[in-house]
Short mmCIF file of C-alpha atoms in Angstrom, two decimals:
data_model
loop_
_atom_site.label_atom_id
_atom_site.label_comp_id
_atom_site.label_asym_id
_atom_site.label_seq_id
_atom_site.Cartn_x
_atom_site.Cartn_y
_atom_site.Cartn_z
CA ARG A 74 78.58 -36.17 -62.03
CA GLY A 75 76.65 -39.11 -61.05
CA GLY A 76 74.04 -36.91 -59.16
CA TYR A 77 76.47 -36.40 -56.23
CA ASP A 78 76.69 -32.88 -54.90
CA LYS A 79 79.64 -32.96 -52.32
CA GLY A 80 78.61 -29.11 -51.29
CA SER A 81 75.00 -30.05 -50.66
CA ALA A 82 76.02 -33.28 -48.56
CA THR A 83 78.55 -31.29 -46.41
CA ARG A 84 75.84 -28.59 -45.84
CA GLU A 85 73.27 -31.48 -44.87
CA GLN A 86 75.96 -33.05 -42.48
CA LEU A 87 76.57 -29.83 -40.76
CA ILE A 88 72.84 -29.20 -40.13
CA THR A 89 72.42 -32.98 -38.87
CA VAL A 90 75.25 -32.69 -36.38
CA ALA A 91 74.57 -29.18 -35.33
CA THR A 92 70.76 -30.12 -34.59
CA ARG A 93 72.01 -32.93 -32.40
CA ILE A 94 74.43 -30.68 -30.40
CA PHE A 95 72.40 -27.91 -30.21
CA ALA A 96 69.47 -30.04 -28.84
CA ALA A 97 71.70 -31.40 -26.18
CA LYS A 98 73.56 -28.20 -25.14
CA GLY A 99 71.52 -25.18 -26.52
CA PHE A 100 72.81 -22.47 -28.57
CA ALA A 101 75.07 -21.01 -26.10
CA GLY A 102 76.56 -24.41 -24.92
CA ALA A 103 77.30 -25.43 -28.50
CA THR A 104 80.62 -24.47 -30.16
CA THR A 105 81.25 -24.21 -33.88
CA ARG A 106 84.63 -26.21 -33.15
CA GLU A 107 82.63 -29.20 -31.68
CA ILE A 108 80.15 -29.15 -34.53
CA CYS A 109 82.81 -29.14 -37.31
CA GLN A 110 85.02 -31.73 -35.52
CA THR A 111 81.90 -34.09 -35.16
CA ALA A 112 80.84 -33.29 -38.61
CA GLY A 113 84.51 -34.01 -40.11
CA VAL A 114 84.74 -30.59 -41.80
CA ASN A 115 87.02 -27.39 -41.15
CA LEU A 116 85.66 -24.32 -39.41
CA ALA A 117 85.66 -22.44 -42.64
CA ALA A 118 82.88 -24.60 -43.86
CA ILE A 119 80.31 -22.78 -41.39
CA HIS A 120 81.16 -19.51 -42.61
CA TYR A 121 81.04 -20.87 -46.22
CA TYR A 122 77.64 -22.36 -46.13
CA PHE A 123 75.88 -20.32 -43.20
CA GLY A 124 77.89 -17.17 -42.37
CA ASP A 125 78.36 -17.70 -38.93
CA LYS A 126 76.96 -19.82 -35.76
CA ASP A 127 73.67 -17.75 -36.00
CA GLY A 128 73.10 -18.79 -39.53
CA LEU A 129 73.81 -22.32 -38.77
CA TYR A 130 71.26 -22.29 -35.88
CA ARG A 131 68.61 -20.58 -37.97
CA ALA A 132 69.19 -23.25 -40.69
CA ALA A 133 68.90 -25.93 -38.07
CA LEU A 134 65.59 -24.59 -36.98
CA MET A 135 64.34 -23.61 -40.39
CA GLU A 136 64.79 -26.56 -42.61
CA PRO A 137 62.31 -28.99 -40.78
CA ILE A 138 59.79 -26.18 -40.66
CA HIS A 139 60.23 -25.65 -44.39
CA ALA A 140 60.13 -29.33 -45.26
CA ILE A 141 56.82 -29.60 -43.25
CA THR A 142 55.12 -26.39 -44.51
CA ALA A 143 55.87 -26.93 -47.97
CA GLN A 144 53.33 -29.87 -47.83
CA PHE A 145 50.54 -27.74 -46.55
CA GLY A 146 49.73 -26.77 -50.13
CA ASP A 147 46.71 -24.23 -50.57
CA PHE A 148 44.97 -25.11 -47.56
CA GLY A 149 43.70 -21.53 -47.23
CA ASP A 150 41.84 -21.78 -50.58
CA PRO A 151 38.15 -20.89 -49.80
CA ALA A 152 37.03 -23.43 -52.39
CA GLN A 153 38.29 -26.14 -50.30
CA PRO A 154 36.01 -28.03 -47.94
CA PHE A 155 37.12 -27.64 -44.20
CA GLU A 156 37.96 -31.40 -43.72
CA GLN A 157 40.27 -31.23 -46.92
CA ALA A 158 41.93 -28.11 -45.77
CA ILE A 159 42.76 -29.43 -42.25
CA ARG A 160 43.90 -32.62 -43.54
CA GLN A 161 46.61 -30.84 -45.53
CA ILE A 162 48.04 -29.36 -42.25
CA LEU A 163 47.74 -32.06 -40.18
CA ALA A 164 48.95 -35.08 -42.21
CA PRO A 165 52.49 -33.76 -42.71
CA LEU A 166 52.68 -32.96 -38.93
CA VAL A 167 51.51 -36.47 -37.92
CA ALA A 168 53.68 -38.22 -40.44
CA MET A 169 56.81 -36.35 -39.16
CA ALA A 170 55.99 -37.21 -35.56
CA LEU A 171 55.59 -40.98 -36.39
CA ARG A 172 58.75 -41.40 -38.47
CA ASP A 173 61.06 -43.54 -36.57
CA ASP A 174 64.10 -41.37 -37.36
CA ASP A 175 66.92 -40.27 -35.15
CA HIS A 176 67.17 -36.87 -36.77
CA GLU A 177 63.54 -36.15 -36.44
CA LEU A 178 63.96 -36.89 -32.76
CA GLU A 179 66.80 -34.41 -32.47
CA VAL A 180 64.67 -31.80 -34.42
CA ALA A 181 61.83 -32.41 -31.72
CA ARG A 182 64.14 -32.05 -28.70
CA LEU A 183 65.72 -28.64 -30.34
CA HIS A 184 62.21 -27.23 -30.84
CA LEU A 185 60.91 -28.44 -27.37
CA ARG A 186 64.03 -26.62 -25.90
CA GLU A 187 63.15 -23.40 -27.77
CA MET A 188 59.48 -23.77 -26.44
CA LEU A 189 61.03 -23.58 -22.86
CA GLU A 190 63.49 -20.89 -23.47
CA PRO A 191 63.10 -19.29 -26.90
CA SER A 192 65.83 -17.64 -28.44
CA PRO A 193 65.85 -14.26 -30.39
CA ILE A 194 66.25 -16.43 -33.54
CA PHE A 195 63.46 -18.63 -32.84
CA ARG A 196 61.29 -15.46 -32.07
CA GLU A 197 62.34 -14.31 -35.55
CA ILE A 198 61.44 -17.45 -37.21
CA ILE A 199 58.07 -17.58 -35.62
CA ALA A 200 57.24 -13.98 -36.57
CA GLN A 201 58.52 -14.58 -40.36
CA GLU A 202 57.30 -18.02 -41.09
CA ILE A 203 54.83 -19.55 -38.45
CA ALA A 204 52.71 -16.25 -37.67
CA PRO A 205 51.49 -16.09 -41.41
CA LEU A 206 50.61 -19.81 -41.44
CA HIS A 207 48.62 -19.66 -38.11
CA GLN A 208 46.76 -16.39 -39.33
CA ALA A 209 45.82 -18.43 -42.52
CA LEU A 210 44.69 -21.07 -40.41
CA ALA A 211 42.73 -18.71 -38.23
CA ASP A 212 41.16 -17.14 -41.19
CA LEU A 213 39.93 -20.43 -42.41
CA VAL A 214 38.17 -21.26 -39.10
CA ALA A 215 36.80 -17.78 -39.13
CA ARG A 216 35.37 -18.22 -42.39
CA HIS A 217 33.61 -21.35 -41.36
CA CYS A 218 32.16 -19.76 -38.49
CA GLY A 219 30.70 -16.80 -40.44
CA LEU A 220 33.01 -14.23 -39.43
CA ASP A 221 34.88 -11.74 -41.44
CA ALA A 222 38.00 -11.84 -39.16
CA PRO A 223 39.09 -14.35 -36.37
CA ASP A 224 38.73 -13.28 -32.74
CA ALA A 225 40.39 -14.60 -29.79
CA ASP A 226 38.22 -17.65 -29.50
CA VAL A 227 39.12 -18.53 -33.20
CA HIS A 228 42.62 -18.14 -32.51
CA GLN A 229 42.45 -20.64 -29.44
CA LEU A 230 40.57 -23.00 -31.71
CA ALA A 231 43.17 -22.80 -34.37
CA PHE A 232 45.91 -23.59 -31.75
CA ALA A 233 43.72 -26.53 -30.37
CA MET A 234 43.67 -28.22 -33.81
CA ILE A 235 47.32 -27.84 -34.40
CA ALA A 236 48.06 -29.03 -30.73
CA MET A 237 46.36 -32.25 -31.39
CA ALA A 238 48.83 -33.04 -34.06
CA ASN A 239 52.10 -31.51 -32.44
CA ASP A 240 51.32 -33.60 -29.38
CA TYR A 241 52.31 -36.69 -31.22
CA CYS A 242 55.82 -35.11 -31.53
CA SER A 243 56.14 -34.01 -28.03
CA SER A 244 54.56 -37.17 -26.27
CA ARG A 245 55.34 -39.97 -28.78
CA GLU A 246 57.42 -41.82 -25.86
CA PHE A 247 54.36 -41.43 -23.41
CA LEU A 248 51.97 -43.02 -26.16
CA ARG A 249 54.51 -46.01 -26.62
CA LEU A 250 54.43 -46.49 -22.94
CA LEU A 251 50.71 -45.99 -22.18
CA ALA A 252 49.07 -47.14 -25.42
CA PRO A 253 51.54 -48.65 -27.92
CA GLU A 254 48.65 -50.34 -29.98
CA VAL A 255 48.08 -46.89 -31.26
CA LEU A 256 51.28 -46.67 -33.06
CA ASP A 257 51.49 -50.42 -33.63
CA ARG A 258 48.45 -51.22 -35.70
CA ALA A 259 48.08 -51.30 -39.36
CA ASP A 260 47.97 -48.14 -41.09
CA ALA A 261 48.51 -46.25 -37.84
CA GLY A 262 49.30 -42.85 -39.47
CA GLU A 263 46.11 -42.67 -41.64
CA ARG A 264 43.92 -43.73 -38.82
CA ILE A 265 45.38 -41.06 -36.54
CA ILE A 266 45.01 -38.47 -39.35
CA ASP A 267 41.32 -39.32 -40.09
CA ARG A 268 40.51 -39.25 -36.19
CA LEU A 269 42.27 -35.84 -36.04
CA VAL A 270 40.69 -34.38 -38.95
CA GLY A 271 37.21 -35.71 -37.30
CA TYR A 272 37.92 -34.14 -33.94
CA SER A 273 38.89 -31.00 -35.67
CA GLY A 274 35.37 -31.05 -37.40
CA ALA A 275 33.77 -31.50 -34.05
CA LEU A 276 35.61 -28.62 -32.58
CA LEU A 277 34.53 -26.41 -35.46
CA ALA A 278 31.03 -27.67 -35.20
CA HIS A 279 31.01 -26.87 -31.44
CA GLU A 280 32.31 -23.29 -32.16
CA GLN A 281 29.62 -22.76 -34.90
CA MET A 282 27.14 -23.81 -32.44
CA ARG A 283 27.95 -21.77 -29.57
CA ARG A 284 27.93 -18.63 -31.84
CA GLN A 285 24.40 -19.33 -32.86
CA PRO A 286 22.02 -16.76 -31.41
CA ALA A 287 20.22 -17.95 -28.28
CA PRO A 288 16.53 -18.86 -28.71
CA THR A 289 14.24 -16.25 -27.65
CA LYS A 290 12.11 -17.25 -24.68
CA LYS A 291 8.36 -16.77 -24.86
CA VAL A 292 6.89 -15.29 -22.01
CA SER A 293 3.84 -16.81 -20.84
CA ARG A 294 0.96 -14.43 -19.85
CA ILE A 295 -1.08 -15.43 -16.88
CA ALA A 296 -4.67 -14.86 -17.73
CA LYS A 297 -6.30 -12.31 -15.28
CA PRO A 298 -9.57 -13.67 -13.63
CA ARG A 299 -12.63 -12.44 -15.30
CA PRO A 300 -14.99 -10.34 -12.96
CA ARG A 301 -18.08 -12.09 -11.99
#
């Protein structure tokens, strides 16, 4: 009635609070009692919505990932130009990084913590959710390099393209201190995305160039002196 779903609101409140506490204390340091008290719900709510603490932690990690990857669309479609495909990937990442939202900052902190000390749950998520997307991007790059399958250099290039966008999440405060005008100018998000798409195209062009066969050198023959 009235479009309000109390169960959904409770679930989202638990994820929001859990993200903040997990980001501050880590999985081991956070307790379900503290999370429920802060969220204003009873302990049974975690069991009802998530099964257990592991399930709640998995949801705190997964929901932001799903929110981003759902916007990637069909970037692996061979019919798409490279610039359009890479924009579909980079734009949601940059948009998330530039949102001035407390929850987004907590999500970034939680994921940075996992980057330093990955938990078994995070490793599981990477294998199930992130690895197929990375493979699709590597396949995209390989295809534009004329390869049947990505090699180590193509994987490295795929990482480099994503890293440019991810850095706006992990280094946003450095950016505000060192070059605030990048974020303060009009249409900052679109400008950043346009540049990153251009940079990605330049990286791809460099990889294509370095894979071109080296030109064969012509051996000059020294004429022998004619006998007199």
